[in-house]
Short mmCIF file of C-alpha atoms in Angstrom, two decimals:
data_model
loop_
_atom_site.label_atom_id
_atom_site.label_comp_id
_atom_site.label_asym_id
_atom_site.label_seq_id
_atom_site.Cartn_x
_atom_site.Cartn_y
_atom_site.Cartn_z
CA MET A 1 51.60 6.54 9.47
CA GLY A 2 49.70 5.74 12.64
CA LYS A 3 46.90 7.94 13.94
CA TYR A 4 47.21 7.59 17.69
CA VAL A 5 49.51 7.68 20.71
CA ILE A 6 48.98 6.01 24.08
CA GLY A 7 49.81 7.22 27.54
CA LEU A 8 50.03 4.98 30.53
CA ASP A 9 49.73 6.60 33.98
CA ASN A 10 50.65 4.69 37.11
CA GLY A 11 49.51 6.33 40.35
CA GLY A 12 50.03 4.96 43.81
CA THR A 13 46.84 2.81 43.74
CA SER A 14 45.64 2.85 40.13
CA THR A 15 46.65 2.49 36.50
CA LYS A 16 45.14 4.26 33.58
CA ALA A 17 45.69 4.00 29.81
CA ALA A 18 44.36 6.60 27.39
CA VAL A 19 44.48 6.80 23.63
CA PHE A 20 44.88 10.23 21.97
CA ASP A 21 44.85 11.47 18.45
CA LEU A 22 47.61 13.81 17.35
CA LYS A 23 45.61 16.91 18.32
CA GLY A 24 45.31 15.80 21.96
CA LYS A 25 41.74 14.56 21.80
CA GLU A 26 41.19 11.62 24.15
CA ILE A 27 39.65 8.82 22.10
CA CYS A 28 39.15 6.24 24.85
CA SER A 29 40.59 5.14 28.16
CA ALA A 30 40.56 2.34 30.72
CA GLY A 31 41.63 2.14 34.34
CA LYS A 32 42.19 -0.43 37.05
CA GLN A 33 42.77 -0.24 40.77
CA THR A 34 45.59 -2.24 42.35
CA ARG A 35 45.91 -3.44 45.90
CA VAL A 36 47.92 -1.49 48.48
CA ILE A 37 49.71 -3.85 50.86
CA THR A 38 50.32 -2.43 54.34
CA PRO A 39 52.22 -5.05 56.38
CA LYS A 40 53.09 -2.48 59.03
CA SER A 41 52.23 1.13 59.93
CA GLY A 42 54.05 3.40 57.57
CA TYR A 43 54.57 0.68 54.91
CA THR A 44 52.75 1.00 51.57
CA GLU A 45 53.53 -1.64 48.93
CA ARG A 46 52.16 -3.16 45.72
CA ASP A 47 52.60 -6.54 44.04
CA MET A 48 54.83 -5.78 41.06
CA GLU A 49 53.41 -8.55 38.89
CA GLU A 50 49.87 -7.36 39.61
CA VAL A 51 50.88 -3.80 38.64
CA TRP A 52 52.46 -5.08 35.34
CA LEU A 53 49.36 -7.06 34.38
CA ALA A 54 47.14 -4.10 35.28
CA ASN A 55 49.04 -1.94 32.77
CA CYS A 56 48.63 -4.55 30.04
CA GLU A 57 44.92 -4.97 30.77
CA CYS A 58 44.35 -1.21 30.68
CA VAL A 59 46.05 -0.84 27.25
CA LYS A 60 44.17 -3.80 25.82
CA LYS A 61 40.73 -2.59 27.16
CA ALA A 62 41.32 0.97 25.90
CA LEU A 63 42.09 -0.30 22.44
CA GLU A 64 39.02 -2.53 22.47
CA LYS A 65 36.76 0.27 23.76
CA GLY A 66 37.85 2.56 20.96
CA GLY A 67 37.79 -0.10 18.31
CA ILE A 68 41.43 0.78 17.53
CA ASP A 69 43.79 -1.53 15.72
CA GLY A 70 47.24 -1.78 17.33
CA ARG A 71 48.75 -1.05 13.86
CA ASP A 72 47.38 2.48 14.11
CA VAL A 73 49.33 3.31 17.25
CA LEU A 74 52.46 5.36 16.58
CA GLY A 75 53.94 4.81 20.01
CA ILE A 76 53.42 4.59 23.74
CA ALA A 77 55.00 6.14 26.84
CA VAL A 78 54.58 5.57 30.58
CA CYS A 79 54.51 7.95 33.50
CA GLY A 80 54.11 7.20 37.14
CA HIS A 81 54.39 8.37 40.70
CA GLY A 82 57.85 9.48 41.68
CA LYS A 83 59.96 8.29 44.56
CA GLY A 84 59.27 4.82 45.95
CA LEU A 85 61.15 1.77 44.71
CA TYR A 86 60.38 -1.06 42.28
CA PRO A 87 63.42 -3.40 42.48
CA TRP A 88 64.07 -6.02 39.74
CA GLY A 89 66.03 -9.08 40.88
CA LYS A 90 69.03 -10.89 39.46
CA ASP A 91 66.83 -13.94 39.30
CA ASP A 92 64.73 -12.20 36.60
CA LYS A 93 61.74 -11.43 38.72
CA PRO A 94 60.75 -8.73 41.23
CA ALA A 95 63.15 -8.62 44.12
CA TYR A 96 60.44 -7.37 46.53
CA ASN A 97 57.07 -5.70 46.41
CA GLY A 98 56.95 -2.25 44.78
CA ILE A 99 57.07 0.54 47.36
CA ILE A 100 54.82 3.59 46.90
CA SER A 101 55.78 7.18 47.53
CA THR A 102 53.59 7.35 50.67
CA ASP A 103 55.91 4.85 52.45
CA SER A 104 57.74 6.22 55.48
CA ARG A 105 59.66 3.20 56.85
CA ALA A 106 63.03 4.81 56.00
CA TRP A 107 62.40 8.15 57.78
CA LYS A 108 65.47 7.76 60.08
CA TYR A 109 67.91 7.85 57.17
CA PRO A 110 67.20 11.42 56.01
CA LYS A 111 67.29 12.43 59.67
CA LYS A 112 70.71 10.77 60.02
CA TRP A 113 72.09 12.43 56.85
CA TYR A 114 70.97 15.87 58.02
CA GLU A 115 72.52 15.37 61.44
CA ASN A 116 75.86 13.88 60.36
CA GLY A 117 76.55 16.57 57.73
CA VAL A 118 76.13 14.36 54.65
CA TYR A 119 73.17 16.45 53.38
CA GLU A 120 75.14 19.69 53.57
CA GLU A 121 78.11 18.02 51.86
CA LEU A 122 76.08 16.65 48.91
CA HIS A 123 73.43 19.32 48.52
CA ASP A 124 75.23 21.22 45.73
CA GLN A 125 75.16 18.05 43.59
CA LEU A 126 71.82 16.54 44.62
CA CYS A 127 69.92 19.87 44.42
CA GLN A 128 67.20 18.57 46.72
CA GLU A 129 66.29 17.55 50.29
CA PHE A 130 66.21 13.98 51.35
CA MET A 131 62.86 12.28 51.80
CA ALA A 132 62.00 8.96 53.46
CA CYS A 133 60.22 7.71 50.28
CA GLN A 134 63.14 8.30 47.91
CA GLN A 135 65.05 5.40 46.51
CA VAL A 136 68.23 6.54 48.35
CA ALA A 137 66.61 6.16 51.77
CA LEU A 138 64.74 2.95 50.92
CA LEU A 139 67.90 1.29 49.55
CA ALA A 140 69.80 2.23 52.73
CA TRP A 141 66.95 0.71 54.74
CA PHE A 142 67.06 -2.53 52.74
CA LYS A 143 70.81 -2.74 53.16
CA ASP A 144 70.37 -2.63 56.98
CA HIS A 145 67.14 -4.59 57.30
CA HIS A 146 66.87 -6.96 54.25
CA LYS A 147 70.42 -7.51 53.02
CA ASP A 148 69.25 -10.52 50.96
CA VAL A 149 66.84 -8.32 48.97
CA TYR A 150 69.43 -5.57 48.64
CA ASP A 151 72.12 -7.96 47.30
CA ASN A 152 69.68 -9.54 44.83
CA ILE A 153 68.69 -6.26 43.15
CA GLU A 154 69.78 -6.04 39.51
CA TYR A 155 67.96 -2.80 38.59
CA VAL A 156 66.70 0.09 40.75
CA PHE A 157 63.47 1.22 39.04
CA SER A 158 60.76 3.75 39.57
CA VAL A 159 57.28 2.41 38.69
CA LYS A 160 57.25 3.74 35.14
CA ASP A 161 60.81 2.59 34.39
CA TYR A 162 59.77 -0.85 35.64
CA ILE A 163 56.68 -0.96 33.37
CA ARG A 164 58.67 0.21 30.34
CA PHE A 165 61.23 -2.53 31.13
CA ARG A 166 58.52 -5.15 31.07
CA LEU A 167 57.14 -3.73 27.80
CA THR A 168 60.51 -3.74 26.02
CA GLY A 169 62.97 -5.93 27.94
CA GLU A 170 65.39 -2.97 27.98
CA ALA A 171 66.45 -1.35 31.22
CA TYR A 172 66.90 2.44 31.49
CA SER A 173 66.71 5.17 34.15
CA GLU A 174 64.66 8.04 32.73
CA ALA A 175 66.06 11.42 33.75
CA THR A 176 63.01 13.13 35.37
CA ASP A 177 62.38 10.26 37.76
CA ILE A 178 65.89 9.25 38.66
CA SER A 179 66.89 12.91 39.26
CA GLY A 180 64.40 12.94 42.19
CA SER A 181 65.73 9.78 43.72
CA GLY A 182 68.61 11.17 45.80
CA LEU A 183 70.90 8.87 43.83
CA MET A 184 71.97 11.23 41.12
CA ASP A 185 74.36 14.21 40.67
CA VAL A 186 71.52 16.39 39.33
CA LYS A 187 73.75 19.39 38.75
CA ASN A 188 75.81 17.35 36.19
CA ALA A 189 73.05 14.95 35.11
CA ARG A 190 75.01 11.79 35.90
CA PHE A 191 75.46 9.05 38.45
CA ASP A 192 78.41 9.48 40.82
CA GLN A 193 80.04 6.63 42.76
CA GLU A 194 81.41 9.02 45.40
CA ILE A 195 77.90 10.29 46.26
CA LEU A 196 76.66 6.74 46.82
CA ASP A 197 79.73 5.85 48.89
CA LYS A 198 79.12 8.81 51.20
CA LEU A 199 75.54 7.62 51.65
CA GLY A 200 76.73 4.14 52.58
CA ILE A 201 75.24 2.43 49.52
CA GLY A 202 78.10 2.38 47.02
CA GLU A 203 76.99 -0.99 45.73
CA VAL A 204 73.94 0.68 44.14
CA TYR A 205 76.05 2.24 41.39
CA GLU A 206 76.12 -1.11 39.57
CA LYS A 207 72.28 -1.37 39.90
CA LEU A 208 71.53 1.86 38.07
CA ALA A 209 70.50 1.48 34.42
CA PRO A 210 71.71 3.98 31.77
CA ILE A 211 70.01 7.42 31.72
CA LYS A 212 67.55 8.32 28.90
CA TYR A 213 65.24 11.25 28.34
CA SER A 214 61.44 11.34 28.22
CA TYR A 215 61.14 11.49 24.49
CA ASP A 216 63.99 9.07 23.63
CA VAL A 217 62.94 5.74 22.11
CA CYS A 218 63.81 3.18 24.81
CA GLY A 219 62.98 -0.03 23.02
CA THR A 220 59.98 -1.52 21.31
CA ILE A 221 57.05 -3.70 22.32
CA THR A 222 58.18 -7.33 22.74
CA ARG A 223 56.20 -10.36 21.48
CA GLU A 224 54.99 -11.12 25.02
CA ALA A 225 53.92 -7.53 25.61
CA SER A 226 52.18 -7.50 22.23
CA PHE A 227 50.16 -10.50 23.23
CA LEU A 228 49.16 -8.99 26.58
CA THR A 229 48.41 -5.44 25.35
CA GLY A 230 47.13 -5.77 21.81
CA LEU A 231 49.90 -3.47 20.53
CA MET A 232 51.96 -4.54 17.55
CA GLU A 233 55.32 -6.07 18.24
CA GLY A 234 57.98 -3.46 17.45
CA THR A 235 55.81 -0.44 18.45
CA PRO A 236 58.22 2.24 19.82
CA VAL A 237 58.22 2.94 23.52
CA ALA A 238 59.34 6.38 24.62
CA GLY A 239 61.14 7.07 27.92
CA GLY A 240 58.11 8.60 29.61
CA MET A 241 58.45 10.68 32.76
CA PHE A 242 57.65 11.37 36.37
CA ASP A 243 53.86 12.03 36.53
CA ILE A 244 54.29 15.56 37.72
CA ASP A 245 56.39 16.32 34.65
CA ALA A 246 53.73 14.71 32.50
CA CYS A 247 51.00 16.92 34.09
CA ALA A 248 53.17 19.98 33.67
CA VAL A 249 53.67 19.48 29.94
CA ALA A 250 50.01 18.48 29.56
CA VAL A 251 48.92 21.88 30.90
CA ASP A 252 51.61 23.60 28.77
CA VAL A 253 54.03 24.56 31.50
CA THR A 254 56.80 24.96 28.94
CA SER A 255 58.21 28.32 29.98
CA PRO A 256 59.52 29.69 33.34
CA GLU A 257 56.74 32.23 33.67
CA GLN A 258 54.13 29.57 34.26
CA LEU A 259 53.33 27.74 37.50
CA CYS A 260 51.10 24.77 38.11
CA THR A 261 49.55 23.04 41.07
CA ILE A 262 48.50 19.36 41.03
CA ALA A 263 45.95 18.12 43.56
CA GLY A 264 46.06 14.34 43.69
CA THR A 265 47.27 12.09 46.47
CA TRP A 266 50.26 14.43 46.56
CA SER A 267 50.20 18.23 46.64
CA ILE A 268 52.56 19.08 43.77
CA ASN A 269 53.46 22.69 43.10
CA GLU A 270 56.00 23.51 40.46
CA TYR A 271 57.56 25.65 37.77
CA ILE A 272 60.55 25.30 35.44
CA SER A 273 63.76 27.18 35.52
CA LYS A 274 67.09 27.31 33.70
CA GLN A 275 68.79 27.21 37.11
CA PRO A 276 68.03 25.19 40.23
CA VAL A 277 67.03 27.14 43.39
CA MET A 278 69.81 26.39 45.83
CA ASP A 279 69.22 28.91 48.65
CA GLY A 280 67.39 26.39 50.83
CA SER A 281 63.93 27.88 50.24
CA ILE A 282 62.90 24.98 47.93
CA ALA A 283 62.76 21.29 48.76
CA MET A 284 63.26 19.72 45.34
CA ASN A 285 65.00 20.49 42.07
CA SER A 286 64.93 17.78 39.47
CA LEU A 287 65.58 17.52 35.72
CA PHE A 288 62.54 18.50 33.69
CA ALA A 289 61.24 16.71 30.59
CA MET A 290 62.62 19.57 28.50
CA PRO A 291 66.48 19.43 28.32
CA GLY A 292 68.13 22.48 29.82
CA TYR A 293 65.42 23.06 32.44
CA TYR A 294 65.02 22.09 36.05
CA LEU A 295 61.63 21.33 37.62
CA VAL A 296 61.49 23.43 40.82
CA GLU A 297 59.09 21.59 43.05
CA GLU A 298 57.39 21.85 46.44
CA CYS A 299 55.42 18.77 47.37
CA SER A 300 53.97 16.62 50.11
CA ALA A 301 51.39 13.84 50.38
CA THR A 302 48.76 16.26 51.71
CA SER A 303 46.25 16.78 48.91
CA SER A 304 42.95 15.36 47.67
CA GLY A 305 43.72 11.81 48.79
CA ASN A 306 42.56 13.06 52.24
CA LEU A 307 39.05 13.53 50.83
CA GLU A 308 38.99 9.94 49.50
CA TRP A 309 39.83 8.71 52.99
CA PHE A 310 36.98 10.74 54.48
CA LEU A 311 34.52 9.41 51.90
CA GLU A 312 35.54 5.80 52.50
CA ASN A 313 35.43 6.04 56.28
CA CYS A 314 32.80 8.67 57.10
CA MET A 315 30.37 8.67 54.14
CA GLU A 316 30.19 5.07 52.94
CA ASN A 317 26.51 4.83 53.91
CA GLU A 318 25.53 8.26 52.63
CA ARG A 319 22.09 8.22 50.95
CA LEU A 320 22.29 9.88 47.58
CA PRO A 321 19.42 11.33 45.54
CA GLU A 322 18.83 9.58 42.25
CA GLY A 323 21.32 10.64 39.61
CA LYS A 324 23.71 12.29 42.00
CA SER A 325 27.25 11.07 42.81
CA ILE A 326 28.94 11.18 46.14
CA TYR A 327 31.06 14.08 44.76
CA ASP A 328 27.90 16.04 43.93
CA ALA A 329 26.78 15.53 47.52
CA VAL A 330 30.16 16.67 48.90
CA ASN A 331 30.13 19.83 46.81
CA GLU A 332 26.65 20.67 47.99
CA LYS A 333 27.65 20.19 51.65
CA VAL A 334 30.78 22.31 51.28
CA SER A 335 28.82 25.07 49.53
CA SER A 336 26.17 25.02 52.26
CA VAL A 337 28.65 26.49 54.75
CA ALA A 338 30.23 29.92 54.11
CA PRO A 339 33.93 30.14 54.88
CA GLU A 340 33.38 32.74 57.59
CA GLU A 341 30.78 30.57 59.29
CA SER A 342 33.10 27.63 60.11
CA ASP A 343 36.08 27.66 62.45
CA VAL A 344 36.88 23.99 62.01
CA TYR A 345 40.36 23.21 60.72
CA PHE A 346 41.77 20.07 59.17
CA LEU A 347 45.44 19.11 58.91
CA PRO A 348 45.61 17.04 55.73
CA PHE A 349 48.43 14.83 57.00
CA LEU A 350 46.84 11.38 56.67
CA TYR A 351 49.54 10.23 54.17
CA GLY A 352 52.35 12.62 55.04
CA SER A 353 53.08 16.11 56.33
CA ASN A 354 54.64 19.34 55.04
CA ALA A 355 55.13 20.53 58.65
CA HIS A 356 56.58 18.11 61.21
CA PRO A 357 57.88 14.91 59.55
CA LEU A 358 55.81 12.79 61.90
CA GLY A 359 52.70 15.02 61.70
CA LYS A 360 49.30 13.23 61.63
CA GLY A 361 45.92 14.24 60.20
CA ALA A 362 43.64 16.07 62.61
CA PHE A 363 40.36 17.95 62.88
CA ILE A 364 40.63 20.96 65.24
CA GLY A 365 37.79 22.98 66.69
CA LEU A 366 34.92 20.47 66.49
CA THR A 367 31.86 20.90 68.74
CA THR A 368 28.45 19.25 68.87
CA PHE A 369 27.20 22.02 66.58
CA HIS A 370 29.34 20.83 63.68
CA ASP A 371 28.31 18.20 61.17
CA LYS A 372 29.69 16.53 58.02
CA ALA A 373 29.30 19.75 56.03
CA HIS A 374 31.68 21.58 58.36
CA MET A 375 34.12 18.69 58.31
CA LEU A 376 34.10 18.44 54.50
CA ARG A 377 34.63 22.23 54.17
CA ALA A 378 37.56 21.82 56.58
CA VAL A 379 39.03 19.06 54.39
CA TYR A 380 38.66 21.14 51.22
CA GLU A 381 40.17 24.17 52.93
CA GLY A 382 42.98 22.23 54.61
CA VAL A 383 44.09 20.76 51.29
CA ALA A 384 44.04 24.23 49.65
CA TYR A 385 46.00 25.69 52.61
CA SER A 386 48.61 22.99 52.22
CA HIS A 387 49.05 23.84 48.58
CA LYS A 388 49.28 27.57 49.56
CA THR A 389 52.09 26.70 52.00
CA HIS A 390 54.12 25.20 49.17
CA ILE A 391 53.26 27.90 46.64
CA GLU A 392 54.35 30.64 49.04
CA ARG A 393 57.77 28.92 49.22
CA LEU A 394 57.96 28.79 45.42
CA LEU A 395 57.04 32.48 45.10
CA SER A 396 59.85 33.45 47.49
CA SER A 397 62.24 32.61 44.64
CA ARG A 398 60.43 33.94 41.57
CA LYS A 399 57.90 36.49 40.24
CA ALA A 400 54.20 35.83 40.74
CA PRO A 401 52.47 34.22 37.72
CA GLU A 402 49.59 35.77 35.80
CA ALA A 403 47.58 32.61 36.62
CA ILE A 404 48.13 29.16 38.02
CA ARG A 405 47.42 26.03 35.96
CA MET A 406 45.68 23.36 38.00
CA ALA A 407 45.52 19.58 37.47
CA GLY A 408 44.66 16.51 39.45
CA GLY A 409 41.41 14.99 40.77
CA ALA A 410 40.34 18.18 42.52
CA VAL A 411 39.73 19.96 39.16
CA ASN A 412 36.60 17.79 38.73
CA SER A 413 35.02 19.93 41.47
CA LYS A 414 34.11 23.50 40.40
CA VAL A 415 33.55 24.28 44.08
CA TRP A 416 37.07 23.20 44.99
CA VAL A 417 38.70 24.92 42.02
CA GLN A 418 36.94 28.18 42.98
CA MET A 419 38.18 27.72 46.56
CA PHE A 420 41.75 27.26 45.30
CA ALA A 421 41.44 30.53 43.36
CA ASP A 422 40.09 32.27 46.43
CA VAL A 423 42.66 30.83 48.84
CA LEU A 424 45.67 31.36 46.52
CA GLY A 425 44.49 34.75 45.24
CA PHE A 426 45.31 33.93 41.62
CA PRO A 427 43.16 32.97 38.59
CA ILE A 428 43.11 29.21 38.11
CA GLU A 429 43.31 27.73 34.58
CA THR A 430 42.20 24.21 33.74
CA VAL A 431 42.58 22.21 30.53
CA GLU A 432 40.15 20.10 28.56
CA ALA A 433 41.91 16.74 29.05
CA ARG A 434 40.80 14.44 31.85
CA GLU A 435 43.85 12.13 31.98
CA LEU A 436 46.65 14.71 32.09
CA GLY A 437 49.44 12.29 33.05
CA ALA A 438 48.52 10.11 30.13
CA LEU A 439 48.29 13.10 27.81
CA GLY A 440 51.84 14.17 28.79
CA CYS A 441 53.03 10.67 27.95
CA GLY A 442 51.15 10.81 24.66
CA MET A 443 53.02 13.98 23.86
CA ALA A 444 56.30 12.29 24.60
CA ALA A 445 55.34 9.42 22.30
CA ALA A 446 54.42 11.85 19.57
CA ILE A 447 57.83 13.59 19.86
CA ALA A 448 59.62 10.21 19.84
CA ALA A 449 57.71 9.31 16.66
CA GLY A 450 58.81 12.49 14.98
CA VAL A 451 55.38 14.06 14.79
CA TYR A 452 56.45 17.11 16.81
CA LYS A 453 59.99 18.42 17.35
CA ASP A 454 59.60 19.22 21.07
CA TYR A 455 57.15 19.75 23.95
CA ARG A 456 56.38 23.37 22.96
CA GLU A 457 55.22 22.27 19.50
CA ALA A 458 53.38 19.28 20.95
CA ALA A 459 51.61 21.59 23.48
CA GLU A 460 50.58 24.04 20.70
CA ASN A 461 48.79 21.16 18.99
CA MET A 462 47.67 18.87 21.86
CA VAL A 463 46.93 21.18 24.89
CA HIS A 464 43.70 23.17 25.03
CA ILE A 465 42.87 25.53 27.95
CA SER A 466 39.20 25.01 28.93
CA ASP A 467 38.52 27.61 31.66
CA ARG A 468 39.87 30.41 33.82
CA ILE A 469 38.37 30.91 37.26
CA TYR A 470 38.95 34.21 39.03
CA PRO A 471 39.29 34.73 42.79
CA ASP A 472 36.71 36.57 44.80
CA ALA A 473 38.64 39.36 46.64
CA GLU A 474 36.35 39.33 49.69
CA LYS A 475 36.76 35.59 50.11
CA THR A 476 40.50 35.81 49.56
CA ALA A 477 40.66 38.16 52.56
CA ILE A 478 38.62 35.76 54.69
CA TYR A 479 40.71 32.77 53.67
CA GLN A 480 43.98 34.65 54.39
CA LYS A 481 42.91 35.05 58.05
CA LYS A 482 41.87 31.41 58.23
CA TYR A 483 45.10 30.31 56.59
CA GLU A 484 47.10 32.16 59.27
CA LYS A 485 45.15 30.33 61.98
CA TYR A 486 45.66 27.00 60.12
CA ARG A 487 49.41 27.61 60.15
CA ALA A 488 49.31 28.51 63.84
CA VAL A 489 47.38 25.27 64.68
CA SER A 490 49.85 23.19 62.68
CA LYS A 491 52.81 24.85 64.34
CA ALA A 492 51.35 24.32 67.83
CA LEU A 493 51.02 20.62 67.20
CA ASP A 494 54.64 20.24 66.06
CA THR A 495 55.54 19.92 69.76
CA VAL A 496 53.32 16.84 70.05
CA TRP A 497 54.18 14.62 67.09
CA GLY A 498 57.69 13.77 68.26
CA GLN A 499 56.12 11.93 71.18
CA PHE A 500 54.90 9.34 68.68
CA GLU A 501 58.40 8.53 67.38
CA VAL A 502 59.02 4.82 67.15
#
């Protein structure tokens, strides 16, 4: 019997592969950045062949770094960013570039479906709001703007379903991803021709591959994939899942009492429930990796990706003391300004908004007194406030949790994690694993291989809580007042953004 499982995690700009033992210990990992193609404002794309080869390279490098023989790998699974579109063509090659979840070209389609009554008619089946970056909106856009591409599509894939297809040669739509696409009758866990007809894209029904679940074996490594990855031909490949599901199972969100927040490019805030929340208070219900549960989700592209933009554009020439990283410098600057000493606010809407659909990023309240420390504190706070906006919506439909599990890049900053605890007013728990998306996939691979019977058993063995950070009551009170002003600033600017409509 093999000793290891592999998780592949495809974000919007990067790919990571990590090898785990059956107790969840990360043995080795490898990552690679991929180009983002922006042919127009609001368009974010990737070369699908480049993404495929990046996945292969990461697996091969991880195995080499760990000195691991492919024969010792029990299985592999893939997760990736949700939404977006990775279309495979009838000519046996990509039908277009892959489209990332930060793409907004199709924003007029959700607007149209809300205005013409289609949303209201379909909501009981879709269980979610429409978003410009969903497959449903992008496919409608292609039908109107690139009919040649639309007609050539053989399979409608998310990024991880596309990578799994390249690994195995078998096409499937995994349930967690496809249930967030706007293409599926989520309430009945099936595709429905009538839904697609009402959306004006009835032809898509024939382009949807059969539905599988995250722990199902969805084929095995082909000879070509074996050569490119170093895995053995015939290695089982599990269905994998939407990356937010992978992070949820990797922090042991396996019961409805728990709630987690993920601070990456996207602000993801979620819990699981036996029933979808259908009263309009929640944006997204999708099928969770555990059968019988829905993932109740509030999300927007308003999280720690905003910090990366600031670092690239405002701190690229920052002089760092020897032995210190740019993130060490950022944390020091943020800590140098007390929350009550700064009245600068940042709307973290560089990649998307959870207020007005056309909202843009903005610093508010700057004077000549302020410097980078104030601006960085505003970025940290603005991201935390954006998460709080979503979490308040989630808590309107459920009991408050004992603590909130936190994942994503922001957990690498103790300063930011403490700020999240203070802003949210709940203890924050983190886990030992660094690559949570990959760990969630590793757990799926272990279940598919028969090592564990389900995610609860896998979590008992592979998930280890590392820390619990408690909120400071005095700071929570300060942040509550600042949060109210942040919301007021955001609301005031809602009257402006529509003027930028194109």
